[in-house]
DNA sequence: GAAAAGTATAGATAATTATCTATGTAAACC
DNA sequence: GGTTTACATAGATAATTATCTATACTTTTC
């Protein structure tokens, strides 16, 4: 027996004949002519190398070989029914996997979207990577992920971006800091304090640097720290002041005060970025649709900046309905 | 996805590509050209309706759909490997089923062959029917069984017969019967006793009737009984004498004596009969070969009459070796 | 015995599959 | 930058599959 001479169609016809108990009835059910079915059975018998039926007074009776083939056929056809079900889930983005990479600060906000999405689509396997700006850009170059989350990204080849959230940078100091008691603070006042900063490659640092450059001023006393969390704790401990994403601050932050510095907050936005030269899995498309529809549920209104329409329009065939 | 556009060949090629990790390596392994494999993958992707691979720096990476297809392909191809194994067993007669019918007396001898055969081939399912001559003939007419065991069968259309064992009919009486003390008995002496008989339709009865007719004598005092066993017990209890198959007698029968009647024993043989117009299952062919080879093991030499060569020659394609 | 029902075979055709050669494109290697 | 390796696409061909119509044969039913 050479499996290459078997076709799924032959198996379908065979199973139908067995179930109907006659060639003619099977032909009717399959909307074929009786000779077609007769010939298909003959071909199948030749492919297997043994008779499949015996002539008996009671009609068609399967041989032992026929019995084994019936079982195998049902198993195989059933297995592909299962696969087709899986396929449906995959195509509707209800199942599958995708990879998303966030710059450090975005880790404070994305779980608020990824969490509910994962609950709504438990069969979607999301891999989350976190890195600084340079690391994220390197991954983009290497096509390593399906979605990238940046604020203020550079102009990247093959990148399609869409904003979904405001990411304002604010100045903070300890709650009992002298500047915290003022109702209005000049930029020079802020810069006379020691600034706690991220490393030069970070998005926050980059944004601050370019903003200060626009204002024609420069920083005087700085202290570089390894993470936003360390900076926040350092400010609370009066090591200095800082300019950080508002998202880094807990909802209640009694030990900290946002300083009303002239010109702040610095406006920036979280953006989803995909590669136009790379396939975006259905599950990732499902996630983007979910974000688009649920931003208002999970994010405070003043942060919402839903510009995902354009990005989603680049995937016109995505099946919104199952 | 339409399963009719999938072929086992496409699945084989796909599984090989995944395992080799590259299109070119798979092509080499399959002794195909690289474009062939590339095209096959494209066809498969179109049949499924989704991409199966993503381009990555590390070479081919399966999509989620590709992963599911790989799994389904392995399951399906493996299922048919199992079927091919089963098929092999079926074709060599190591597995399967057949039906055999015996006339009443043959039940004393066939278990001595069927028993060892069933042990040697535990996956062969044997259905044994027992009936009198008329019942066995009716089943033959209805094509109900694969093998028929007779002694002295009539000329049957489509029947192919082969002797395998002597079935001599002997005269018996109780051990203390006056005739049992004589060294020589005439037929007339025997017939002056009451004869215990089977019903007219039985093989033994038929054989006896025709033999007596040939001798130009006829029975006088008879008593009809329902089974060979009842006759044997009746003879031991001095109800009369009988002419029975020697096989009905236990190995040791101290309460009975075989009478040295002129002209006895009446010679007859057990025969296997198959229908030439009906498929004989491989498993039944395996049984006949087994009997042919092992008669001397399980049956006393003086009963052996192995003429199965001719019958077996009618199945020239039966695979003796696996 | 005639009619109806069921199965098998012959011949034909369109569609599909499996595979090749030729060529192009992209990426990796030296 | 040139060469090698790997994958994709175009075009072509032979083989195979799927199905039909026509017909023959067998069995069942009335």
XYZ file of C-alpha atoms (C1' of nucleotides) in Angstrom:
704
model
C 0.000 0.000 0.000
C 1.293 3.384 -1.036
C -0.288 6.158 0.955
C 0.192 8.527 -1.971
C -2.556 6.694 -3.853
C -5.024 7.429 -1.107
C -6.906 10.698 -1.131
C -9.078 12.277 1.481
C -11.905 12.220 -1.003
C -11.685 8.439 -1.322
C -11.893 8.146 2.438
C -14.916 10.433 2.582
C -16.704 8.352 -0.033
C -15.824 5.117 1.719
C -17.076 6.258 5.101
C -20.322 7.398 3.509
C -20.849 4.036 1.824
C -20.285 2.167 5.068
C -22.681 4.431 6.911
C -25.383 4.269 4.249
C -24.912 0.533 3.790
C -25.199 0.776 0.012
C -23.453 2.287 -2.982
C -26.581 3.872 -4.389
C -27.620 5.521 -1.138
C -24.143 6.920 -0.651
C -24.146 8.282 -4.200
C -27.405 10.071 -3.534
C -26.147 11.527 -0.286
C -22.945 12.753 -1.912
C -24.790 14.051 -4.991
C -22.747 11.792 -7.253
C -23.733 9.124 -9.710
C -23.686 5.511 -8.609
C -20.922 4.464 -11.058
C -18.716 7.200 -9.613
C -19.028 5.758 -6.161
C -18.571 2.232 -7.435
C -15.397 3.245 -9.203
C -14.097 5.123 -6.200
C -14.562 2.046 -4.050
C -12.736 -0.011 -6.626
C -9.859 2.449 -6.680
C -9.710 2.456 -2.935
C -9.653 -1.322 -2.807
C -6.830 -1.387 -5.328
C -4.900 1.280 -3.433
C -5.202 -0.713 -0.209
C -4.499 -3.997 -1.981
C -7.348 -5.990 -0.470
C -11.097 -6.342 -0.906
C -13.064 -4.072 1.375
C -16.470 -5.701 1.075
C -17.912 -9.153 0.680
C -21.125 -9.956 -1.123
C -23.656 -11.332 1.265
C -27.374 -11.844 1.228
C -27.653 -9.050 3.781
C -25.938 -6.512 1.506
C -22.492 -5.059 1.857
C -20.370 -6.533 4.614
C -16.933 -5.177 5.364
C -13.929 -7.477 5.354
C -11.521 -7.264 8.257
C -9.378 -5.001 6.105
C -12.408 -2.885 5.320
C -13.154 -2.607 9.002
C -9.642 -1.417 9.783
C -9.787 1.081 6.941
C -13.127 2.414 8.159
C -11.655 3.033 11.568
C -8.536 4.681 10.179
C -10.613 6.828 7.832
C -12.821 8.093 10.618
C -9.812 8.858 12.773
C -8.069 10.746 10.011
C -11.074 12.720 8.779
C -11.979 13.546 12.372
C -8.451 14.733 13.022
C -8.732 17.206 10.198
C -12.094 18.391 11.449
C -10.300 19.212 14.681
C -7.595 21.008 12.743
C -10.197 23.036 10.860
C -11.689 24.110 14.190
C -8.264 25.165 15.377
C -7.726 26.995 12.128
C -10.899 28.954 12.653
C -9.750 30.046 16.073
C -6.363 30.975 14.693
C -7.835 32.982 11.862
C -10.109 34.937 14.148
C -7.241 35.664 16.459
C -8.846 33.727 19.272
C -5.885 31.427 19.435
C -2.259 31.771 18.541
C 0.602 33.777 19.815
C 2.372 37.062 19.327
C 5.312 38.886 20.760
C 5.273 42.466 22.026
C 8.161 44.544 23.267
C 7.827 47.612 25.490
C 10.204 50.339 26.507
C 10.698 50.341 30.234
C 8.113 52.969 31.103
C 5.370 51.288 29.093
C 5.402 48.426 31.561
C 3.392 50.674 33.843
C 0.485 50.871 31.418
C 0.417 47.906 29.059
C -0.602 45.355 31.712
C -3.791 47.352 32.084
C -4.623 46.375 28.522
C -2.880 43.040 28.218
C -4.501 41.734 31.383
C -8.112 42.112 30.278
C -7.206 40.976 26.753
C -5.653 37.797 28.094
C -8.793 37.147 30.086
C -10.993 37.693 27.070
C -8.776 35.535 24.834
C -7.223 32.906 27.080
C -5.914 30.874 24.169
C -3.742 33.682 22.873
C -0.189 33.308 24.066
C 1.463 36.711 24.504
C 5.212 37.028 24.940
C 6.181 40.353 26.526
C 9.701 41.727 26.332
C 10.840 44.880 28.144
C 13.866 46.878 27.221
C 15.204 50.351 26.888
C 14.835 52.309 23.719
C 18.038 51.078 22.141
C 17.186 47.467 22.851
C 13.715 47.862 21.394
C 15.123 49.426 18.255
C 17.578 46.576 17.871
C 14.753 44.080 18.114
C 12.812 46.021 15.505
C 15.786 45.803 13.138
C 15.970 42.097 13.709
C 12.226 41.553 13.057
C 12.066 39.860 16.428
C 8.599 40.875 17.553
C 5.160 41.460 16.176
C 4.294 44.676 18.073
C 6.520 47.406 19.413
C 5.482 50.024 21.964
C 7.352 53.335 21.964
C 6.771 56.861 22.836
C 8.312 59.269 20.348
C 9.917 56.763 18.018
C 12.430 57.686 15.370
C 11.555 57.509 11.695
C 11.940 53.805 10.991
C 11.893 52.080 7.612
C 8.840 49.812 7.206
C 7.262 51.106 10.378
C 3.575 51.870 10.684
C 2.736 53.645 13.916
C -0.436 54.646 15.707
C -0.841 56.541 18.945
C -3.144 55.165 21.564
C -2.216 56.950 24.774
C -0.784 60.198 26.125
C 2.504 59.869 27.990
C 3.178 63.271 29.569
C 6.501 63.892 31.329
C 6.154 65.852 34.553
C 8.651 67.271 37.075
C 8.502 65.784 40.553
C 10.091 66.505 43.927
C 9.659 65.260 47.485
C 6.396 66.494 48.972
C 8.250 68.580 51.562
C 10.713 70.031 49.071
C 10.745 73.873 49.089
C 9.772 73.940 45.391
C 6.746 71.827 46.207
C 5.326 74.706 48.243
C 5.372 77.128 45.279
C 2.446 77.650 42.969
C 4.609 78.533 40.018
C 8.128 77.463 39.186
C 10.468 78.687 36.427
C 12.537 76.295 34.427
C 15.698 77.864 35.823
C 14.500 77.079 39.344
C 14.041 73.477 38.384
C 17.432 73.178 36.744
C 19.169 74.644 39.803
C 18.233 71.445 41.623
C 19.986 68.140 41.123
C 18.266 66.151 38.387
C 17.930 62.405 38.684
C 18.086 60.939 35.169
C 17.863 57.719 33.131
C 20.769 56.714 30.880
C 21.230 58.631 27.602
C 19.708 55.838 25.482
C 16.338 55.907 27.232
C 13.238 57.396 25.708
C 12.557 59.634 28.682
C 16.095 60.941 28.615
C 15.960 61.530 24.934
C 12.719 63.398 25.163
C 13.952 65.577 27.989
C 17.233 66.305 26.243
C 15.587 67.470 23.064
C 12.996 69.505 24.938
C 15.618 71.325 26.969
C 17.521 71.979 23.786
C 14.419 73.599 22.307
C 14.174 75.772 25.409
C 17.845 76.767 24.969
C 18.841 75.627 28.424
C 21.003 72.813 29.702
C 21.182 70.690 32.812
C 23.734 71.503 35.510
C 23.701 68.993 38.346
C 22.636 65.479 37.348
C 22.725 61.985 38.774
C 22.199 58.982 36.510
C 20.096 56.106 37.791
C 19.333 52.716 36.350
C 15.542 52.684 36.379
C 12.483 54.862 36.656
C 11.618 53.189 39.928
C 14.987 54.048 41.408
C 14.540 57.668 40.337
C 11.095 57.867 41.918
C 12.389 56.419 45.198
C 15.440 58.725 45.048
C 13.232 61.794 44.631
C 11.045 60.775 47.544
C 14.249 60.430 49.587
C 15.204 63.996 48.610
C 18.212 63.008 46.471
C 17.009 65.481 43.933
C 14.182 66.205 41.509
C 13.286 64.463 38.260
C 11.302 64.633 35.064
C 9.409 61.385 34.593
C 6.478 59.930 32.759
C 3.316 60.612 34.682
C 2.548 56.906 34.361
C 5.446 56.034 36.630
C 3.667 57.688 39.542
C 1.367 55.578 41.618
C -2.259 56.674 41.721
C -1.664 58.089 45.198
C 1.787 59.485 45.821
C 1.708 61.446 49.130
C 5.504 61.432 49.442
C 5.855 63.150 46.061
C 4.603 66.348 44.490
C 4.217 67.243 40.861
C 5.912 70.558 40.303
C 4.064 73.265 38.301
C 7.062 74.074 36.127
C 6.592 76.501 33.271
C 6.291 74.583 29.968
C 5.635 71.189 31.515
C 4.315 68.600 31.072
C 6.269 67.536 27.978
C 3.790 65.914 25.607
C 4.546 62.503 24.227
C 2.398 59.461 23.312
C 2.561 55.730 23.491
C 2.399 54.265 20.071
C 1.988 50.771 18.688
C 4.392 50.118 15.865
C 4.278 47.227 13.415
C 6.490 46.350 10.497
C 4.754 46.713 7.143
C 7.186 44.183 5.674
C 6.302 41.459 8.158
C 3.189 39.361 8.679
C 1.216 40.415 11.718
C -0.366 37.371 13.330
C -4.147 37.313 13.574
C -3.889 37.164 17.328
C -1.904 40.407 17.358
C -4.490 41.987 15.085
C -7.134 40.765 17.503
C -5.231 42.532 20.313
C -5.080 45.816 18.430
C -8.810 45.661 17.777
C -9.399 44.915 21.396
C -7.342 47.918 22.488
C -9.133 50.092 19.981
C -12.503 49.110 21.406
C -11.660 49.030 25.069
C -9.252 51.908 25.729
C -11.975 53.882 27.441
C -12.729 50.966 29.752
C -9.280 50.485 31.164
C -7.528 53.814 30.877
C -8.339 57.169 32.474
C -10.012 59.470 29.936
C -7.343 62.122 30.085
C -4.742 59.629 28.908
C -6.769 58.190 26.039
C -5.529 59.086 22.566
C -7.107 56.535 20.261
C -5.611 56.829 16.785
C -5.637 53.138 15.933
C -8.080 53.490 13.063
C -5.411 54.064 10.459
C -3.297 51.175 11.592
C -6.240 48.780 11.680
C -7.286 49.848 8.208
C -4.051 48.344 6.911
C -5.522 44.918 7.805
C -8.811 45.092 5.934
C -9.379 41.324 5.793
C -9.237 40.742 9.514
C -12.508 39.020 10.487
C -14.022 41.065 13.286
C -16.886 38.641 13.630
C -16.284 34.948 14.034
C -10.090 25.092 4.136
C -11.305 22.238 1.943
C -9.806 18.928 2.929
C -10.116 17.733 -0.667
C -7.285 20.075 -1.622
C -4.980 18.426 0.851
C -3.042 15.337 -0.156
C -1.001 12.931 1.874
C 1.971 13.847 -0.297
C 1.701 17.512 0.685
C 1.694 16.495 4.331
C 4.732 14.283 3.858
C 6.646 17.117 2.202
C 5.605 19.568 4.901
C 6.676 17.338 7.762
C 10.029 16.769 6.075
C 10.609 20.516 5.665
C 9.843 21.171 9.310
C 12.148 18.412 10.420
C 15.010 19.416 8.130
C 14.531 23.092 8.951
C 15.025 24.140 5.336
C 13.457 23.735 1.916
C 16.685 22.700 0.207
C 17.562 20.038 2.760
C 14.074 18.590 2.552
C 14.300 18.516 -1.239
C 17.536 16.596 -1.047
C 16.104 14.117 1.434
C 13.023 13.562 -0.689
C 15.054 13.360 -3.925
C 13.123 16.269 -5.379
C 14.223 19.611 -6.719
C 14.067 22.632 -4.455
C 11.442 24.459 -6.577
C 9.183 21.432 -6.286
C 9.261 21.607 -2.528
C 8.861 25.377 -2.564
C 5.796 25.034 -4.753
C 4.355 22.261 -2.647
C 4.657 24.420 0.432
C 2.964 27.246 -1.402
C 0.118 24.959 -2.450
C -0.255 23.699 1.071
C -0.354 27.225 2.455
C -3.037 28.129 -0.053
C -5.040 25.006 0.741
C -4.939 25.802 4.441
C -5.570 29.493 3.840
C -2.835 30.866 6.085
C 0.946 31.287 6.007
C 2.788 28.364 7.509
C 6.206 29.968 7.978
C 7.645 33.333 8.869
C 10.941 34.662 7.658
C 13.330 35.081 10.501
C 17.047 35.530 10.867
C 17.210 32.011 12.318
C 15.643 30.464 9.218
C 12.159 29.033 8.849
C 9.875 29.496 11.825
C 6.404 28.027 11.854
C 3.383 30.207 12.447
C 0.813 29.054 14.955
C -1.180 27.679 12.037
C 1.914 25.930 10.774
C 2.432 24.407 14.173
C -1.101 23.059 14.304
C -0.756 21.665 10.795
C 2.506 19.983 11.699
C 0.843 18.271 14.602
C -2.173 17.209 12.558
C 0.069 15.963 9.756
C 2.088 13.817 12.088
C -1.035 12.390 13.659
C -2.595 11.590 10.309
C 0.511 10.105 8.684
C 1.193 8.110 11.835
C -2.374 6.824 11.836
C -1.901 5.429 8.374
C 1.419 3.892 9.337
C -0.549 2.031 11.983
C -3.111 1.025 9.393
C -0.370 -0.267 7.090
C 0.926 -2.381 9.961
C -2.551 -3.745 10.522
C -2.864 -4.385 6.813
C 0.321 -6.386 6.838
C -1.016 -8.561 9.619
C -4.303 -8.962 7.808
C -2.628 -9.898 4.551
C -0.432 -12.482 6.189
C -3.403 -13.969 7.930
C -2.030 -13.105 11.345
C -5.060 -11.012 12.083
C -8.599 -11.055 10.933
C -11.485 -13.383 11.205
C -13.110 -16.358 9.530
C -16.056 -18.609 10.059
C -15.967 -22.398 10.036
C -18.834 -24.841 10.297
C -18.513 -28.478 11.312
C -20.825 -31.425 11.164
C -21.523 -32.772 14.601
C -18.893 -35.521 14.653
C -16.106 -33.201 13.541
C -16.379 -31.361 16.857
C -14.395 -34.254 18.319
C -11.391 -33.529 16.160
C -11.276 -29.915 14.994
C -10.508 -28.419 18.426
C -7.257 -30.368 18.294
C -6.282 -28.208 15.347
C -8.124 -24.986 16.120
C -6.732 -24.849 19.643
C -3.058 -24.775 18.695
C -3.802 -22.492 15.733
C -5.530 -19.972 17.993
C -2.540 -20.003 20.277
C -0.154 -19.470 17.395
C -2.313 -16.691 15.920
C -4.082 -15.013 18.836
C -5.307 -12.122 16.710
C -7.320 -14.327 14.412
C -10.939 -14.438 15.411
C -12.499 -17.805 14.564
C -16.246 -18.306 14.635
C -17.178 -21.973 14.914
C -20.622 -23.260 14.037
C -21.742 -26.859 14.553
C -24.634 -28.483 12.798
C -25.804 -31.673 11.193
C -25.239 -32.396 7.585
C -28.402 -30.722 6.342
C -27.708 -27.571 8.323
C -24.157 -27.378 7.029
C -25.349 -27.761 3.474
C -27.880 -24.984 3.949
C -25.149 -22.682 5.215
C -23.015 -23.567 2.216
C -25.857 -22.575 -0.093
C -26.210 -19.260 1.711
C -22.448 -18.496 1.530
C -22.532 -18.065 5.270
C -19.112 -19.380 6.189
C -15.583 -19.430 4.903
C -14.712 -23.078 5.618
C -16.882 -26.150 5.799
C -15.888 -29.484 7.317
C -17.625 -32.612 6.036
C -16.981 -36.190 5.662
C -18.317 -37.617 2.400
C -19.845 -34.445 0.998
C -22.196 -34.422 -1.959
C -21.151 -32.983 -5.259
C -21.619 -29.274 -4.664
C -21.473 -26.496 -7.209
C -18.498 -24.143 -6.621
C -17.035 -26.457 -3.992
C -13.348 -27.211 -3.747
C -12.599 -30.009 -1.287
C -9.480 -31.517 0.235
C -9.188 -34.452 2.607
C -7.068 -33.998 5.681
C -8.096 -36.859 7.991
C -9.478 -40.387 8.013
C -12.847 -40.813 9.654
C -13.475 -44.535 9.863
C -16.861 -45.845 11.050
C -16.611 -48.847 13.380
C -19.173 -51.091 15.043
C -19.267 -50.961 18.807
C -21.002 -52.879 21.570
C -20.808 -52.987 25.355
C -17.577 -54.651 26.539
C -19.511 -57.556 28.044
C -21.776 -58.045 25.056
C -21.660 -61.636 23.646
C -20.476 -60.346 20.272
C -17.589 -58.583 21.962
C -16.172 -62.004 22.892
C -15.978 -63.200 19.298
C -12.914 -62.823 17.171
C -14.874 -62.621 13.974
C -18.414 -61.365 13.315
C -20.514 -61.522 10.174
C -22.572 -58.596 9.044
C -25.734 -60.605 9.570
C -24.767 -61.141 13.198
C -24.392 -57.422 13.646
C -27.690 -56.625 12.009
C -29.524 -59.063 14.194
C -28.816 -56.735 17.108
C -30.678 -53.536 17.758
C -28.902 -50.668 16.022
C -28.718 -47.270 17.679
C -28.736 -44.627 14.929
C -28.554 -40.928 14.207
C -31.364 -39.199 12.286
C -31.543 -39.837 8.519
C -30.039 -36.479 7.614
C -26.783 -37.093 9.453
C -23.528 -37.881 7.698
C -22.915 -41.036 9.713
C -26.396 -42.290 8.960
C -26.045 -41.496 5.330
C -22.765 -43.258 5.064
C -24.051 -46.324 6.838
C -27.197 -46.453 4.728
C -25.330 -46.327 1.465
C -22.762 -48.878 2.615
C -25.428 -51.329 3.686
C -27.115 -50.821 0.370
C -23.905 -51.731 -1.387
C -23.707 -54.917 0.731
C -27.275 -55.756 -0.274
C -28.530 -55.908 3.323
C -30.850 -53.777 5.356
C -31.303 -52.917 8.986
C -33.971 -54.648 11.037
C -34.179 -53.365 14.579
C -33.226 -49.726 14.980
C -33.510 -46.981 17.597
C -32.965 -43.373 16.608
C -31.062 -41.113 18.966
C -30.330 -37.417 18.898
C -26.554 -37.317 19.217
C -23.431 -39.406 18.860
C -22.802 -39.036 22.550
C -26.226 -40.432 23.418
C -25.578 -43.391 21.131
C -22.235 -44.090 22.762
C -23.749 -43.967 26.237
C -26.689 -46.126 25.078
C -24.354 -48.776 23.711
C -22.380 -48.852 26.962
C -25.700 -49.306 28.772
C -26.489 -52.278 26.525
C -29.375 -50.644 24.676
C -27.958 -52.022 21.495
C -24.985 -51.799 19.183
C -23.979 -48.977 16.850
C -21.813 -47.963 13.944
C -20.008 -44.717 14.792
C -17.054 -42.646 13.785
C -13.976 -43.906 15.540
C -13.338 -40.309 16.619
C -16.416 -40.373 18.856
C -14.714 -42.919 21.082
C -12.629 -41.679 23.924
C -8.989 -42.690 23.867
C -9.713 -45.263 26.564
C -13.126 -46.869 26.438
C -13.130 -49.896 28.759
C -16.952 -50.096 28.803
C -17.047 -50.471 25.028
C -15.591 -52.839 22.501
C -14.958 -52.355 18.817
C -16.498 -55.288 17.016
C -14.444 -57.050 14.298
C -17.287 -57.077 11.781
C -16.572 -58.327 8.264
C -16.107 -55.340 5.920
C -15.739 -52.694 8.650
C -14.467 -50.124 9.250
C -16.300 -48.050 6.633
C -13.784 -45.626 5.167
C -14.606 -41.939 5.069
C -12.553 -38.769 5.441
C -12.862 -35.355 6.927
C -12.568 -32.746 4.273
C -12.209 -28.994 4.221
C -14.502 -27.418 1.654
C -14.350 -23.852 0.380
C -16.436 -22.022 -2.188
C -14.507 -21.196 -5.340
C -16.941 -18.336 -5.990
C -16.310 -16.646 -2.649
C -13.306 -14.827 -1.260
C -11.468 -16.862 1.325
C -10.054 -14.537 3.994
C -6.292 -14.519 4.467
C -6.766 -15.675 8.017
C -8.632 -18.758 6.810
C -5.874 -19.403 4.300
C -3.407 -19.093 7.149
C -5.393 -21.730 9.055
C -5.331 -24.170 6.143
C -1.573 -23.735 5.799
C -1.209 -24.285 9.494
C -3.207 -27.512 9.354
C -1.208 -28.669 6.347
C 2.052 -28.192 8.233
C 1.033 -29.394 11.639
C -1.314 -32.343 11.104
C 1.401 -34.788 12.175
C 1.913 -32.825 15.414
C -1.639 -32.940 16.697
C -3.249 -35.980 15.152
C -2.378 -39.681 15.492
C -0.485 -40.880 12.439
C -3.060 -43.489 11.480
C -5.705 -40.765 11.098
C -3.576 -38.378 9.054
C -4.597 -38.049 5.412
C -2.994 -34.801 4.256
C -4.288 -33.894 0.819
C -4.378 -30.132 1.302
C -1.768 -29.427 -1.361
C -4.261 -29.109 -4.159
C -6.544 -26.813 -2.220
C -3.695 -24.563 -1.135
C -2.430 -24.372 -4.703
C -5.632 -22.538 -5.598
C -4.352 -19.618 -3.466
C -0.960 -19.085 -5.070
C -0.512 -15.523 -3.893
C -0.857 -16.248 -0.197
C 2.277 -14.924 1.509
C 3.771 -17.783 3.493
C 6.526 -15.580 4.865
C 5.796 -12.245 6.466
C -41.657 -13.521 -15.851
C -41.318 -8.524 -16.018
C -40.025 -4.497 -13.739
C -37.394 -2.210 -10.396
C -33.373 -1.718 -7.730
C -28.552 -2.344 -6.989
C -23.729 -2.949 -8.448
C -19.935 -3.185 -11.830
C -17.446 -1.964 -16.041
C -16.085 0.755 -20.250
C -14.989 4.943 -22.234
C -14.418 9.755 -22.078
C -13.313 14.367 -20.268
C -12.037 18.096 -17.265
C -9.608 19.275 -13.322
C -5.928 18.685 -10.307
C -1.525 17.067 -8.666
C 3.362 16.236 -8.820
C 7.372 17.369 -10.733
C 10.840 19.323 -13.809
C 13.783 23.205 -16.058
C 14.790 27.998 -16.190
C 15.217 32.135 -13.903
C 15.006 35.826 -10.410
C 15.757 37.678 -5.754
C 17.785 37.940 -1.306
C 21.005 36.843 2.210
C 25.297 34.970 3.827
C 30.113 34.272 3.238
C 34.884 35.236 1.849
C 32.203 43.205 -4.488
C 31.892 38.597 -6.203
C 30.497 34.023 -5.201
C 27.705 30.757 -3.000
C 23.605 29.343 -0.827
C 18.714 29.456 -0.084
C 14.092 30.396 -1.400
C 10.435 31.929 -4.725
C 8.173 32.263 -9.215
C 7.045 31.178 -14.158
C 6.080 27.958 -17.533
C 5.585 23.365 -19.096
C 4.443 18.418 -19.040
C 3.033 13.899 -17.604
C 0.394 11.430 -14.453
C -3.435 10.957 -11.659
C -7.910 11.962 -9.755
C -12.804 12.870 -9.896
C -16.703 12.511 -12.286
C -19.967 11.795 -16.010
C -22.761 8.943 -19.577
C -23.769 4.529 -21.418
C -24.278 -0.132 -20.758
C -24.215 -4.787 -18.786
C -25.150 -7.919 -15.173
C -27.350 -9.523 -10.919
C -30.701 -9.628 -7.415
C -35.048 -8.425 -5.461
C -39.841 -7.456 -5.705
C -44.505 -7.922 -7.346
